[in-house]
Amino acid sequence: MLGRVRTAVAQLVGGLGPAPGAHACRGPPVGGGFSRPAFLQLTSEELQRADDHAGRAVQSPRESRRRLPWSTGYAEVINAGKSQHNEDQACCEVVVVDRRCSPRCNPVPKECTGEAEGQGRKDLYFHYWGLFDGHAGSGAAVMASKLLHLHICDQLRDLVDILQDSSPPPLCLPGIALELPAERNRAPLAQADVELPSDALPRFHLEKAVSHESLVIGAIENAFKRMDEQIEREQMTRLVAGGCCALAVVYLLGKVYVANAGDSRAIIIRNGEIIPMSREFTPETERQRLQFLGFLRPELLGNEFTHLEFPRRIQHKELGKKMLYRDQNMHGWAYKRIEEDDLKFPLIYGEGKKARVMATIGVTRGLGDHDLKVYNSNIHIKPFLSCVPEVRVYDLTQYEHCPDDVLVLGTDGLWDVTNDREVADVVTEVLMGYEPNDPCRYTMAAYELVVRSRGVLKERGWRLANDKLGSGDDISVFVIPLGGPGNYT
Amino acid sequence: MLGRVRTAVAQLVGGLGPAPGAHACRGPPVGGGFSRPAFLQLTSEELQRADDHAGRAVQSPRESRRRLPWSTGYAEVINAGKSQHNEDQACCEVVVVDRRCSPRCNPVPKECTGEAEGQGRKDLYFHYWGLFDGHAGSGAAVMASKLLHLHICDQLRDLVDILQDSSPPPLCLPGIALELPAERNRAPLAQADVELPSDALPRFHLEKAVSHESLVIGAIENAFKRMDEQIEREQMTRLVAGGCCALAVVYLLGKVYVANAGDSRAIIIRNGEIIPMSREFTPETERQRLQFLGFLRPELLGNEFTHLEFPRRIQHKELGKKMLYRDQNMHGWAYKRIEEDDLKFPLIYGEGKKARVMATIGVTRGLGDHDLKVYNSNIHIKPFLSCVPEVRVYDLTQYEHCPDDVLVLGTDGLWDVTNDREVADVVTEVLMGYEPNDPCRYTMAAYELVVRSRGVLKERGWRLANDKLGSGDDISVFVIPLGGPGNYT
C-alpha cells in the first residue's frame, strides 16, 4: 500500500509547495457533485442511498473491500435535511514523505536519486485520519479531506532526516546566498534590566532548546495555514463554498498528534479510562481572543457590533441604567452605565451551543469561510476565525495498549447528544462482543455509536433510546485501535 | 477592630470613587521615605534595621503587639542590595463595605442614614491580604499596598445587598434618566445561521445566568484596573516610580478569592496536599498574548522589535538561511527563510526566569510601569503589560479545615529557590512544633520559610542548607490559617 500512496503524493505535492505562483493544486478534482470518502468505495447506487436525508442509512467500509490501516473502524450518517448533502467528510491514509529535492533546501542533489534508503537514510511516513465538518456548503470540507494530509506531508519534507536523528534539531539550516544589506545599528541590544538582580542580566547568547515533537506540531500548524490559503485561492474562483471544522490525527515515529480546529472531538479510551485529546473552539471558549481582537481592531466590527459582552440584549429604553457586562480582559461580571454604543449587537452572543460570533457562526476555528459575511452587511467574519489547530501529543510507546484501547474521533453530530463516558461505555460493550483479533470490531463500534446518536425514526422524529431527540446533524466517527493486532502496518 | 477600619474606609473611599474629576486619593500619603507594612508596627530603630541589605534580618509581627486577623503569620526580609530599599510591600486588613449613598445608584435615600443594619440589611465586610513586589522603584508597590483594598471595597459597594440575597443577581439596575436619542435601525438583528440546523436559530431573548461569585471576580478585576489608573495619574506628577506585581486575597461570604497579577504565587496546603491557587504571568506563559498584540499593532514595536520568536539571536551574515521560529498562533516550531525584518530583536526573548519583554521586563502583569521604556529609546512597554489579575476561587465551606491547613502567599524571592512541595514540608514541620491553638505558629512558619530561602551569609554569599545560592531578592510570605482557632473573626 505504501508504494501506491507514495506515487499519489509525489504527483500532488508538487502543486502544493511554497513556490511562488503555485496557485492551483494538481490534486484530484474538488467541488462538483456529491462525494463520500474514497475509502468507503461506494458504488453509484450506494452513493445515492448515502445521500438520503429521510432514510439516513449508516455507512461503513464493507468488510469485503479494502481494510483501513490499523483496522480502523468508521461509520457515518447524513443529516436529517439541514443541508443539501452530507457536509461531513473523512480521510484515512498512509503517507510517505519524500525529502525535498530543491537545491535551495538540500545541498546534496544525490538525495533525489531515489537511492536514499539504500544509503542508510530511512524513509519517513505517517498514518493519517481526518474528519471535516462543513458548513454553508460542503466545498471546503471536500477539498480539505482530499488535500490536508498532503500539506502536512509537504511541511514535513524538510524534516525527514532531522526527525530521525536523535541529536537536537539544528536551529539554523543552510539556504541560498542573498545579497546582504549593510549591517544596521541595533541600539536596544544593550538593555537596562528593571526586574532581576544585577547578576542575572539578559544573556543574549542564550539558545532555546527545541524538541523534535515541537517541529512536528509546527509542521501540522503550518499545514493547516497552507490549506486555508489554498481554499481562499479556490474560493476566489467560486469553486469552493463555505468552511469546515478540521480534526486531524497524525501517527509519526511512535507518537500520535491530534490537531483540532473546530468543535469536533477526540478522546482516547484506555483501560476504560477517558483521556481527552482535544477541546472545542467556540465563541464561548474563545471569547477573550475574539473580544481582544474586536477591542484592538474596532473597524472589524463595522460599527454594528460592540466587543463588550452583555448577558442579554439591551433595549433602547434602558439607556442610562446599569447593566452587567464583561470586557475582553475580564472573567467576572460588573455593572456599567448603558451608553449609546452598548446598544450595538454584542460580538459574542448566546450561550453554549447557541453562542454565535456576530450572530452568524458557532465555531471559531476551522478552514475556509473567507467569503462569510454578516447577513445583509459587508462585515467579514473570517478575521475572527482561526485556522490554526491545537495539537495534543500522545506517546504510544509509553504504555502497553490492549486491543480494547482506542482513539475515538467524532464530529459534533456525535457529541451533541452523548458524552465521553457514554461513548466509552458503548465502545467497550461492542468490543467485548467480538474476538480481540477480529478486525471488524472497530467498525462495529463506530457503527453502533452513529446508530445510537442518530436514534430511530418515530412519529415525532429521530428519537434516542431515552426518547430524547436524536442528532439531526451529520455524524461521522473513527474508532482507531491503539494496540490491536492490525497495528503499525 | 471593625469599627476602626470602617471609619478609615469611609474617609478614603470618597476619593476613590468613579466620580469625574476625582484624581487625588485622600488616603494616607504615599511615596516619600522608606516604609514597611503598617501592621509590623516598627519603631524607627527597627525600621532602620529592616533596611539593612547586609545583615538582612528577618522581620515579623511582634507577639506583644496587635495580632493579625485569623492569627495570620507573616515574615519578610530585604534584598541583598539589588535596589535601594525593600521593594516588596504587604497589607492585611478587615474592610467594611458601605453601601453607595449617591442617589444615582440607590434610589432610596434612607439607605444612607446608617440605620440599614437595624432594618434587617446586613453589613458586608471582607478580610484582605496583599503582597506587592515592586520593580524600578518602590513607589507603585507602596501605593498599591495602601490603596488596592479600598478600590476593591469601592467596587463592592453596589453589590452589598445583591451578594447577600440568595436570588440571582439582577442583570440591570436602575440608573438616572438620560435624554434618549432616536432609535437606530439595527439591520444585523435578523441573521442567517450557517452552523446550526434550522430549529436552533439564535434566540435573541436569551438571558445568561450570572453568579454571585462572578460579580466578586469582576469587582476585583475592575479594582485592579482602577488602582492602575490611579498610579498612572500619580506617575504623571512624578510621585510614584516603577511598577509592582500584585497578589491579593479576599475572603468574602465563605469564599477565598486569590487574585494574581505577576510572578508571586499562592498555594493552599490542605491535609498535606498542595492546591495551586495562582499561576505566574511571564513572557513565557503569556507569549501568545504579547505576540498577538505585536502582530496586530506593529507600531508598538517601534521598528526595533519583531513579534516572531527565534530560539537565539540571528546574525546578520545568516540572512537567507533558514531559522526556526514561532509565530503568535503557533505552539510548535518551524523553519523560515531569514529576511531583513527577522534581524530585529525578538519581542519575547530568553528562557525561564531570564525571559524578557523587549529585553526589559520579566513579568507581564502588574500595576504601574506607565513610564517604562526600552532603554535608550522611546518605545513604551506598558501596552504589553496587563493590570488584570487572574482570580481563582476556593470555597472554604466545602471542607472542614484543620489548624494545619493554610494558604501560603509568597513573592518570587521565595519561589525562586524553593518549590511547592518543599514549602509545604517546611510549613508542616514548623506547625507540628507548636500547639494547634498557639496563634504564633503561623508567623513561625512564615519566618522559617523566609530564613530558609534567604540562607546564611557565608564567605561566598548567602547560601542555602544545600550550599546553593540563597535568594538575593526581597522575600515576603504570608501563612494564613484556614481552620485555626483564630478564624473568621
PDB file of N, CA and C in Angstrom, chain B residues 63 196 223 291 331 366 423 474:
ATOM      1  N   GLU B  63       4.817  39.415  68.814  1.00  0.00           N
ATOM      2  CA  GLU B  63       3.703  38.791  69.521  1.00  0.00           C
ATOM      3  C   GLU B  63       3.049  39.770  70.506  1.00  0.00           C
ATOM      4  N   LEU B 196     -25.987  25.906  12.569  1.00  0.00           N
ATOM      5  CA  LEU B 196     -26.913  25.013  13.261  1.00  0.00           C
ATOM      6  C   LEU B 196     -28.104  24.662  12.377  1.00  0.00           C
ATOM      7  N   ALA B 223     -11.172  46.601  40.266  1.00  0.00           N
ATOM      8  CA  ALA B 223     -10.400  47.311  41.296  1.00  0.00           C
ATOM      9  C   ALA B 223      -8.931  47.406  40.883  1.00  0.00           C
ATOM     10  N   GLN B 291       2.648  38.356  21.569  1.00  0.00           N
ATOM     11  CA  GLN B 291       2.943  38.287  20.127  1.00  0.00           C
ATOM     12  C   GLN B 291       1.730  38.715  19.304  1.00  0.00           C
ATOM     13  N   HIS B 331       2.216  26.849  18.576  1.00  0.00           N
ATOM     14  CA  HIS B 331       2.861  26.250  19.749  1.00  0.00           C
ATOM     15  C   HIS B 331       4.146  25.521  19.332  1.00  0.00           C
ATOM     16  N   GLY B 366       0.794  43.310  36.188  1.00  0.00           N
ATOM     17  CA  GLY B 366       1.086  44.041  37.410  1.00  0.00           C
ATOM     18  C   GLY B 366       0.519  45.446  37.329  1.00  0.00           C
ATOM     19  N   VAL B 423       8.007  23.921  50.338  1.00  0.00           N
ATOM     20  CA  VAL B 423       7.311  24.902  51.182  1.00  0.00           C
ATOM     21  C   VAL B 423       6.294  24.186  52.067  1.00  0.00           C
ATOM     22  N   ASP B 474      14.194  40.448  47.541  1.00  0.00           N
ATOM     23  CA  ASP B 474      13.274  40.621  48.661  1.00  0.00           C
ATOM     24  C   ASP B 474      12.430  39.356  48.784  1.00  0.00           C
TER      25      ASP B 474
END
